[in-house]
PDB file of C-alpha atoms in Angstrom:
ATOM      1  CA  UNK U 560     105.688 112.104  91.279  1.00 34.00           C
ATOM      2  CA  UNK U 561     104.830 113.785  87.975  1.00 35.00           C
ATOM      3  CA  UNK U 562     106.454 111.434  85.427  1.00 36.00           C
ATOM      4  CA  UNK U 563     106.382 113.848  82.504  1.00 35.00           C
ATOM      5  CA  UNK U 564     107.018 117.245  84.066  1.00 35.00           C
ATOM      6  CA  UNK U 565     109.973 117.943  81.775  1.00 36.00           C
ATOM      7  CA  UNK U 566     108.299 117.251  78.462  1.00 35.00           C
ATOM      8  CA  UNK U 567     107.776 120.014  75.934  1.00 35.00           C
ATOM      9  CA  UNK U 568     104.966 122.455  76.715  1.00 37.00           C
ATOM     10  CA  UNK U 569     102.610 121.355  73.959  1.00 38.00           C
ATOM     11  CA  UNK U 570     102.561 117.855  75.409  1.00 41.00           C
ATOM     12  CA  UNK U 571     102.463 118.529  79.130  1.00 45.00           C
ATOM     13  CA  UNK U 572      99.716 118.249  81.710  1.00 44.00           C
ATOM     14  CA  UNK U 573      97.358 121.133  80.995  1.00 45.00           C
ATOM     15  CA  UNK U 574      95.458 123.147  83.569  1.00 46.00           C
ATOM     16  CA  UNK U 575      94.951 126.363  81.573  1.00 52.00           C
ATOM     17  CA  UNK U 576      91.241 125.878  80.941  1.00 61.00           C
ATOM     18  CA  UNK U 577      88.997 127.898  83.240  1.00 70.00           C
ATOM     19  CA  UNK U 578      87.723 125.928  86.259  1.00 74.00           C
ATOM     20  CA  UNK U 579      84.097 125.991  85.084  1.00 79.00           C
ATOM     21  CA  UNK U 580      85.018 124.513  81.713  1.00 81.00           C
ATOM     22  CA  UNK U 581      87.195 121.819  83.271  1.00 83.00           C
ATOM     23  CA  UNK U 582      84.517 120.893  85.813  1.00 88.00           C
ATOM     24  CA  UNK U 583      81.888 120.548  83.090  1.00 89.00           C
ATOM     25  CA  UNK U 584      84.160 118.251  81.070  1.00 89.00           C
ATOM     26  CA  UNK U 585      85.092 116.266  84.183  1.00 91.00           C
ATOM     27  CA  UNK U 586      81.421 115.773  85.073  1.00 93.00           C
ATOM     28  CA  UNK U 587      80.809 114.496  81.536  1.00 93.00           C
ATOM     29  CA  UNK U 588      83.661 111.998  81.876  1.00 94.00           C
ATOM     30  CA  UNK U 589      82.438 110.818  85.291  1.00 95.00           C
ATOM     31  CA  UNK U 590      78.882 110.322  84.018  1.00 94.00           C
ATOM     32  CA  UNK U 591      80.154 108.467  80.967  1.00 95.00           C
ATOM     33  CA  UNK U 592      82.253 106.040  83.012  1.00 95.00           C
ATOM     34  CA  UNK U 593      79.452 105.449  85.504  1.00 94.00           C
ATOM     35  CA  UNK U 594      77.345 104.128  82.635  1.00 94.00           C
ATOM     36  CA  UNK U 595      80.235 102.353  80.926  1.00 95.00           C
ATOM     37  CA  UNK U 596      81.235 100.164  83.863  1.00 94.00           C
ATOM     38  CA  UNK U 597      77.618  99.032  84.184  1.00 93.00           C
ATOM     39  CA  UNK U 598      77.653  97.909  80.546  1.00 94.00           C
ATOM     40  CA  UNK U 599      81.147  96.405  80.709  1.00 94.00           C
ATOM     41  CA  UNK U 600      80.831  95.099  84.315  1.00 94.00           C
ATOM     42  CA  UNK U 601      84.378  96.353  84.824  1.00 95.00           C
ATOM     43  CA  UNK U 602      86.447  98.490  87.183  1.00 96.00           C
ATOM     44  CA  UNK U 603      87.502 101.874  85.799  1.00 96.00           C
ATOM     45  CA  UNK U 604      89.954 104.442  87.131  1.00 96.00           C
ATOM     46  CA  UNK U 605      89.623 107.973  85.771  1.00 95.00           C
ATOM     47  CA  UNK U 606      92.751 110.003  86.551  1.00 93.00           C
ATOM     48  CA  UNK U 607      92.717 113.802  86.432  1.00 91.00           C
ATOM     49  CA  UNK U 608      96.344 114.543  85.562  1.00 86.00           C
ATOM     50  CA  UNK U 609      95.972 118.276  86.204  1.00 83.00           C
ATOM     51  CA  UNK U 610      94.480 118.008  89.702  1.00 87.00           C
ATOM     52  CA  UNK U 611      96.241 114.776  90.747  1.00 88.00           C
ATOM     53  CA  UNK U 612      92.971 113.027  91.583  1.00 92.00           C
ATOM     54  CA  UNK U 613      91.403 109.739  90.529  1.00 95.00           C
ATOM     55  CA  UNK U 614      87.818 108.536  90.433  1.00 95.00           C
ATOM     56  CA  UNK U 615      87.346 104.786  90.810  1.00 96.00           C
ATOM     57  CA  UNK U 616      84.204 103.100  89.469  1.00 95.00           C
ATOM     58  CA  UNK U 617      83.293  99.474  90.045  1.00 94.00           C
ATOM     59  CA  UNK U 618      80.561  97.193  88.795  1.00 92.00           C
ATOM     60  CA  UNK U 619      80.490  93.429  89.250  1.00 92.00           C
ATOM     61  CA  UNK U 620      84.232  93.022  88.582  1.00 94.00           C
ATOM     62  CA  UNK U 621      84.777  95.064  91.719  1.00 93.00           C
ATOM     63  CA  UNK U 622      84.219  91.871  93.700  1.00 92.00           C
ATOM     64  CA  UNK U 623      87.493  90.566  92.231  1.00 94.00           C
ATOM     65  CA  UNK U 624      89.307  93.357  94.082  1.00 92.00           C
ATOM     66  CA  UNK U 625      86.909  93.143  97.053  1.00 90.00           C
ATOM     67  CA  UNK U 626      85.626  96.638  96.288  1.00 88.00           C
ATOM     68  CA  UNK U 627      82.411  98.364  97.155  1.00 75.00           C
ATOM     69  CA  UNK U 628      80.521  98.192  93.841  1.00 67.00           C
ATOM     70  CA  UNK U 629      78.158 101.108  94.409  1.00 73.00           C
ATOM     71  CA  UNK U 630      78.890 104.535  92.921  1.00 77.00           C
ATOM     72  CA  UNK U 631      82.492 105.714  92.789  1.00 90.00           C
ATOM     73  CA  UNK U 632      85.240 106.813  95.152  1.00 92.00           C
ATOM     74  CA  UNK U 633      87.744 109.657  94.878  1.00 93.00           C
ATOM     75  CA  UNK U 634      91.416 109.504  95.847  1.00 93.00           C
ATOM     76  CA  UNK U 635      94.059 112.248  95.949  1.00 93.00           C
ATOM     77  CA  UNK U 636      96.445 110.543  93.539  1.00 89.00           C
ATOM     78  CA  UNK U 637      96.639 109.538  89.885  1.00 86.00           C
ATOM     79  CA  UNK U 638      97.916 106.108  90.974  1.00 84.00           C
ATOM     80  CA  UNK U 639      95.414 103.485  92.140  1.00 88.00           C
ATOM     81  CA  UNK U 640      97.667 102.001  94.833  1.00 90.00           C
ATOM     82  CA  UNK U 641      95.019  99.666  96.287  1.00 91.00           C
ATOM     83  CA  UNK U 642      94.817  97.973  92.899  1.00 94.00           C
ATOM     84  CA  UNK U 643      98.551  98.119  92.179  1.00 94.00           C
ATOM     85  CA  UNK U 644      99.397  96.214  95.350  1.00 94.00           C
ATOM     86  CA  UNK U 645      97.258  93.289  94.120  1.00 96.00           C
ATOM     87  CA  UNK U 646      99.067  93.042  90.772  1.00 96.00           C
ATOM     88  CA  UNK U 647     102.003  90.659  90.448  1.00 96.00           C
ATOM     89  CA  UNK U 648     105.188  92.771  90.855  1.00 96.00           C
ATOM     90  CA  UNK U 649     106.713  91.517  87.578  1.00 95.00           C
ATOM     91  CA  UNK U 650     103.539  92.328  85.647  1.00 96.00           C
ATOM     92  CA  UNK U 651     103.175  95.701  87.323  1.00 95.00           C
ATOM     93  CA  UNK U 652     106.707  96.568  86.223  1.00 96.00           C
ATOM     94  CA  UNK U 653     106.039  95.459  82.647  1.00 96.00           C
ATOM     95  CA  UNK U 654     102.823  97.452  82.607  1.00 95.00           C
ATOM     96  CA  UNK U 655     104.814 100.466  83.744  1.00 95.00           C
ATOM     97  CA  UNK U 656     107.132  99.974  80.758  1.00 96.00           C
ATOM     98  CA  UNK U 657     104.109  99.691  78.469  1.00 96.00           C
ATOM     99  CA  UNK U 658     102.687 102.974  79.758  1.00 94.00           C
ATOM    100  CA  UNK U 659     106.043 104.726  79.225  1.00 94.00           C
ATOM    101  CA  UNK U 660     106.178 103.398  75.671  1.00 96.00           C
ATOM    102  CA  UNK U 661     102.560 104.407  75.073  1.00 95.00           C
ATOM    103  CA  UNK U 662     103.061 107.954  76.297  1.00 91.00           C
ATOM    104  CA  UNK U 663     106.210 108.462  74.249  1.00 92.00           C
ATOM    105  CA  UNK U 664     104.533 106.897  71.213  1.00 95.00           C
ATOM    106  CA  UNK U 665     101.753 109.472  71.502  1.00 92.00           C
ATOM    107  CA  UNK U 666     104.336 112.253  71.232  1.00 88.00           C
ATOM    108  CA  UNK U 667     104.845 111.159  67.618  1.00 90.00           C
ATOM    109  CA  UNK U 668     101.122 111.194  66.848  1.00 91.00           C
ATOM    110  CA  UNK U 669      99.273 114.342  65.686  1.00 90.00           C
ATOM    111  CA  UNK U 670      97.375 115.874  68.647  1.00 86.00           C
ATOM    112  CA  UNK U 671      93.986 115.335  67.004  1.00 88.00           C
ATOM    113  CA  UNK U 672      94.668 111.580  66.745  1.00 92.00           C
ATOM    114  CA  UNK U 673      96.057 110.853  70.216  1.00 91.00           C
ATOM    115  CA  UNK U 674      92.724 109.946  71.761  1.00 93.00           C
ATOM    116  CA  UNK U 675      92.275 107.202  69.129  1.00 95.00           C
ATOM    117  CA  UNK U 676      94.920 105.000  70.757  1.00 97.00           C
ATOM    118  CA  UNK U 677      94.790 102.666  73.730  1.00 97.00           C
ATOM    119  CA  UNK U 678      96.823  99.895  75.329  1.00 97.00           C
ATOM    120  CA  UNK U 679      95.807  96.337  76.050  1.00 96.00           C
ATOM    121  CA  UNK U 680      97.578  93.671  78.083  1.00 96.00           C
ATOM    122  CA  UNK U 681      96.943  90.793  80.447  1.00 95.00           C
ATOM    123  CA  UNK U 682      98.294  90.869  83.990  1.00 96.00           C
ATOM    124  CA  UNK U 683      98.220  88.628  87.028  1.00 95.00           C
ATOM    125  CA  UNK U 684      96.317  90.002  90.000  1.00 96.00           C
ATOM    126  CA  UNK U 685      95.249  88.598  93.348  1.00 96.00           C
ATOM    127  CA  UNK U 686      91.583  87.658  93.400  1.00 93.00           C
ATOM    128  CA  UNK U 687      89.308  87.507  96.434  1.00 89.00           C
ATOM    129  CA  UNK U 688      90.791  84.076  97.258  1.00 91.00           C
ATOM    130  CA  UNK U 689      94.276  85.635  97.352  1.00 93.00           C
ATOM    131  CA  UNK U 690      95.289  83.664  94.254  1.00 94.00           C
ATOM    132  CA  UNK U 691      96.917  85.127  91.148  1.00 95.00           C
ATOM    133  CA  UNK U 692      94.618  85.162  88.148  1.00 94.00           C
ATOM    134  CA  UNK U 693      95.091  86.703  84.717  1.00 95.00           C
ATOM    135  CA  UNK U 694      92.896  89.728  84.098  1.00 96.00           C
ATOM    136  CA  UNK U 695      92.504  92.188  81.231  1.00 96.00           C
ATOM    137  CA  UNK U 696      93.935  95.686  81.509  1.00 97.00           C
ATOM    138  CA  UNK U 697      93.277  98.540  79.070  1.00 97.00           C
ATOM    139  CA  UNK U 698      94.235 102.199  79.181  1.00 96.00           C
ATOM    140  CA  UNK U 699      93.651 105.311  77.108  1.00 95.00           C
ATOM    141  CA  UNK U 700      93.320 109.069  77.366  1.00 93.00           C
ATOM    142  CA  UNK U 701      89.696 110.136  77.406  1.00 90.00           C
ATOM    143  CA  UNK U 702      89.898 113.917  77.144  1.00 85.00           C
ATOM    144  CA  UNK U 703      92.483 116.588  76.446  1.00 80.00           C
ATOM    145  CA  UNK U 704      92.449 120.261  77.352  1.00 74.00           C
ATOM    146  CA  UNK U 705      91.643 123.000  74.877  1.00 72.00           C
ATOM    147  CA  UNK U 706      95.406 123.594  74.697  1.00 70.00           C
ATOM    148  CA  UNK U 707      95.930 120.044  73.407  1.00 70.00           C
ATOM    149  CA  UNK U 708      97.526 118.560  76.515  1.00 77.00           C
ATOM    150  CA  UNK U 709      96.544 115.084  77.683  1.00 82.00           C
ATOM    151  CA  UNK U 710      94.302 115.516  80.703  1.00 86.00           C
ATOM    152  CA  UNK U 711      91.982 112.656  81.686  1.00 91.00           C
ATOM    153  CA  UNK U 712      93.390 109.122  81.600  1.00 93.00           C
ATOM    154  CA  UNK U 713      91.401 105.902  82.023  1.00 95.00           C
ATOM    155  CA  UNK U 714      92.471 102.441  83.181  1.00 96.00           C
ATOM    156  CA  UNK U 715      90.023  99.557  82.798  1.00 97.00           C
ATOM    157  CA  UNK U 716      90.196  96.198  84.572  1.00 97.00           C
ATOM    158  CA  UNK U 717      88.059  93.163  83.776  1.00 97.00           C
ATOM    159  CA  UNK U 718      88.073  89.380  83.475  1.00 96.00           C
ATOM    160  CA  UNK U 719      90.249  87.938  80.740  1.00 92.00           C
ATOM    161  CA  UNK U 720      87.917  85.704  78.761  1.00 83.00           C
ATOM    162  CA  UNK U 721      90.492  84.431  76.272  1.00 76.00           C
ATOM    163  CA  UNK U 722      92.867  81.661  77.222  1.00 71.00           C
ATOM    164  CA  UNK U 723      96.387  82.747  78.084  1.00 64.00           C
ATOM    165  CA  UNK U 724      99.462  80.560  77.883  1.00 61.00           C
ATOM    166  CA  UNK U 725     102.035  80.785  80.642  1.00 58.00           C
ATOM    167  CA  UNK U 726     104.481  83.375  79.295  1.00 66.00           C
ATOM    168  CA  UNK U 727     106.958  85.831  80.754  1.00 70.00           C
ATOM    169  CA  UNK U 728     105.269  88.834  79.190  1.00 86.00           C
ATOM    170  CA  UNK U 729     102.048  90.784  79.598  1.00 94.00           C
ATOM    171  CA  UNK U 730     101.807  90.847  75.770  1.00 93.00           C
ATOM    172  CA  UNK U 731     101.222  94.575  75.788  1.00 95.00           C
ATOM    173  CA  UNK U 732      99.775  96.121  72.645  1.00 96.00           C
ATOM    174  CA  UNK U 733      99.095  99.637  71.432  1.00 97.00           C
ATOM    175  CA  UNK U 734      95.870  99.752  69.455  1.00 97.00           C
ATOM    176  CA  UNK U 735      94.282 102.307  67.157  1.00 97.00           C
ATOM    177  CA  UNK U 736      90.666 101.872  68.201  1.00 95.00           C
ATOM    178  CA  UNK U 737      89.503 103.818  65.149  1.00 94.00           C
ATOM    179  CA  UNK U 738      91.214 101.672  62.485  1.00 95.00           C
ATOM    180  CA  UNK U 739      91.796  98.415  64.376  1.00 94.00           C
ATOM    181  CA  UNK U 740      95.539  98.499  63.704  1.00 96.00           C
ATOM    182  CA  UNK U 741      97.722  97.283  66.562  1.00 96.00           C
ATOM    183  CA  UNK U 742     101.293  96.344  67.369  1.00 95.00           C
ATOM    184  CA  UNK U 743     103.141  94.745  70.254  1.00 94.00           C
ATOM    185  CA  UNK U 744     104.952  97.331  72.364  1.00 93.00           C
ATOM    186  CA  UNK U 745     107.791  95.150  73.610  1.00 91.00           C
ATOM    187  CA  UNK U 746     110.693  96.753  71.712  1.00 93.00           C
ATOM    188  CA  UNK U 747     110.181 100.149  73.381  1.00 94.00           C
ATOM    189  CA  UNK U 748     111.431 101.915  70.276  1.00 94.00           C
ATOM    190  CA  UNK U 749     109.571 105.092  71.211  1.00 94.00           C
ATOM    191  CA  UNK U 750     111.609 105.351  74.411  1.00 94.00           C
ATOM    192  CA  UNK U 751     115.014 105.245  72.704  1.00 93.00           C
ATOM    193  CA  UNK U 752     115.526 108.999  72.992  1.00 92.00           C
ATOM    194  CA  UNK U 753     113.961 109.287  76.438  1.00 93.00           C
ATOM    195  CA  UNK U 754     117.292 109.988  78.144  1.00 95.00           C
ATOM    196  CA  UNK U 755     120.086 112.272  76.971  1.00 95.00           C
ATOM    197  CA  UNK U 756     123.627 110.993  76.508  1.00 95.00           C
ATOM    198  CA  UNK U 757     124.677 112.712  79.742  1.00 96.00           C
ATOM    199  CA  UNK U 758     121.756 111.218  81.662  1.00 96.00           C
ATOM    200  CA  UNK U 759     122.713 107.758  80.410  1.00 96.00           C
ATOM    201  CA  UNK U 760     126.327 108.315  81.493  1.00 96.00           C
ATOM    202  CA  UNK U 761     125.205 109.309  84.970  1.00 96.00           C
ATOM    203  CA  UNK U 762     122.732 106.445  85.271  1.00 96.00           C
ATOM    204  CA  UNK U 763     125.403 103.907  84.300  1.00 96.00           C
ATOM    205  CA  UNK U 764     127.637 105.257  87.051  1.00 96.00           C
ATOM    206  CA  UNK U 765     124.747 105.215  89.519  1.00 95.00           C
ATOM    207  CA  UNK U 766     124.176 101.576  88.608  1.00 94.00           C
ATOM    208  CA  UNK U 767     127.809 100.889  89.506  1.00 95.00           C
ATOM    209  CA  UNK U 768     127.283 102.419  92.939  1.00 94.00           C
ATOM    210  CA  UNK U 769     129.126 105.687  92.290  1.00 95.00           C
ATOM    211  CA  UNK U 770     127.845 108.526  94.487  1.00 94.00           C
ATOM    212  CA  UNK U 771     126.927 111.998  93.190  1.00 94.00           C
ATOM    213  CA  UNK U 772     130.072 113.691  94.492  1.00 94.00           C
ATOM    214  CA  UNK U 773     132.296 111.181  92.710  1.00 95.00           C
ATOM    215  CA  UNK U 774     130.207 111.410  89.529  1.00 95.00           C
ATOM    216  CA  UNK U 775     130.693 115.190  89.531  1.00 96.00           C
ATOM    217  CA  UNK U 776     134.487 114.793  89.682  1.00 95.00           C
ATOM    218  CA  UNK U 777     134.573 112.041  87.022  1.00 95.00           C
ATOM    219  CA  UNK U 778     132.450 114.045  84.553  1.00 94.00           C
ATOM    220  CA  UNK U 779     133.913 117.443  85.489  1.00 94.00           C
ATOM    221  CA  UNK U 780     130.523 118.951  86.358  1.00 95.00           C
ATOM    222  CA  UNK U 781     129.081 120.404  89.555  1.00 95.00           C
ATOM    223  CA  UNK U 782     127.284 118.235  92.077  1.00 94.00           C
ATOM    224  CA  UNK U 783     124.206 120.443  91.580  1.00 95.00           C
ATOM    225  CA  UNK U 784     124.232 119.508  87.901  1.00 95.00           C
ATOM    226  CA  UNK U 785     124.524 115.820  88.802  1.00 95.00           C
ATOM    227  CA  UNK U 786     121.576 116.093  91.175  1.00 95.00           C
ATOM    228  CA  UNK U 787     119.500 117.908  88.560  1.00 95.00           C
ATOM    229  CA  UNK U 788     120.218 115.147  86.061  1.00 95.00           C
ATOM    230  CA  UNK U 789     119.307 112.531  88.652  1.00 95.00           C
ATOM    231  CA  UNK U 790     115.958 114.218  89.273  1.00 94.00           C
ATOM    232  CA  UNK U 791     115.275 114.470  85.534  1.00 94.00           C
ATOM    233  CA  UNK U 792     116.040 110.760  85.153  1.00 95.00           C
ATOM    234  CA  UNK U 793     113.612 109.801  87.920  1.00 94.00           C
ATOM    235  CA  UNK U 794     110.863 111.952  86.409  1.00 92.00           C
ATOM    236  CA  UNK U 795     111.361 110.725  82.837  1.00 93.00           C
ATOM    237  CA  UNK U 796     111.354 107.083  83.929  1.00 93.00           C
ATOM    238  CA  UNK U 797     108.672 107.617  86.582  1.00 89.00           C
ATOM    239  CA  UNK U 798     110.945 105.933  89.100  1.00 91.00           C
ATOM    240  CA  UNK U 799     110.782 106.380  92.860  1.00 88.00           C
ATOM    241  CA  UNK U 800     114.516 105.959  93.349  1.00 93.00           C
ATOM    242  CA  UNK U 801     117.776 105.321  91.536  1.00 93.00           C
ATOM    243  CA  UNK U 802     117.531 101.534  91.795  1.00 93.00           C
ATOM    244  CA  UNK U 803     114.155 101.598  90.048  1.00 94.00           C
ATOM    245  CA  UNK U 804     115.546 104.006  87.455  1.00 95.00           C
ATOM    246  CA  UNK U 805     118.441 101.693  86.578  1.00 96.00           C
ATOM    247  CA  UNK U 806     116.110  98.697  86.333  1.00 96.00           C
ATOM    248  CA  UNK U 807     113.670 100.592  84.120  1.00 96.00           C
ATOM    249  CA  UNK U 808     116.390 101.959  81.843  1.00 96.00           C
ATOM    250  CA  UNK U 809     117.912  98.501  81.418  1.00 96.00           C
ATOM    251  CA  UNK U 810     114.506  97.011  80.592  1.00 96.00           C
ATOM    252  CA  UNK U 811     113.942  99.747  77.982  1.00 95.00           C
ATOM    253  CA  UNK U 812     117.372  98.937  76.463  1.00 93.00           C
ATOM    254  CA  UNK U 813     118.607 102.463  77.150  1.00 94.00           C
ATOM    255  CA  UNK U 814     121.906 101.496  78.775  1.00 90.00           C
TER     256      UNK U 814
END
C-alpha cells in the first residue's frame, strides 16, 4: 500500500524524471551503498518509492539475519518483509510510528534540507540463534527527484554497540546529520494534523465496532463517502486494516 498517496503534489512520490535520468541516479545510489555496507559492515535496504522496488545489500551483519552476504538482491516491494518478520512486533510497531512522524516532520522542512535528516532507534530482532537482541536501525532519504519529491529511501541495520537498558521504547530520534541536532520523536507532534476531523469521527466509530452503513446514517453522509474516508485513513496511517488504523491513531494520540 502507498502510505502517502494523498499528500500534496509537491511532496508525493515522483516519477516524472525521464527513465534514463532515473536509472543513472539509481545506479549511483546502488554503487554507493555497495561500498558503504562494506565500510559499515551493515545491512542496507534501498527502496525505490517510484517503482516499488527495494535493493538489499549485506556485509558481515547479514549473518545476523542469516542472509547471503555477497552482492545485493532485488525485491518487488518497498517493504523488507523478511527482515520485518524478525523484528519484535512491539518494536516494529513503534518503528512504524517513528517513520510516520519522520515523514510528516519532513513536510515542515524546506525541500533543499530534507535529505539532511535521518532517524535512529534501537529495536529487538531475532538473531541466528532465534533469540531477541537489540540492534541499531537508521533511516533516511538518499535522493529526491528533480521535481523535489522524496524518491530513494534507505534503511540501515547493524549491531548496537552501546549498552541499552530494558525500556518499553525504541528511543527513536530524528537527527540533523549536518548540524548534529537531534530530538526524541515520541510525542508525534508532527502527526497531529494527519487526520481530518471527519476522519477522526469515523475512526472512533470504527473502533467501537460500528459498520460503514451505520456510520453513514449516524453522520448523514453516503456510504461511498464513508468508504472513501476509510481508505484515506488506511493510506495516511499506512495501516493494512481498520484494527491497525485504530491502534496507530491511538498511539499517535489522534483520538
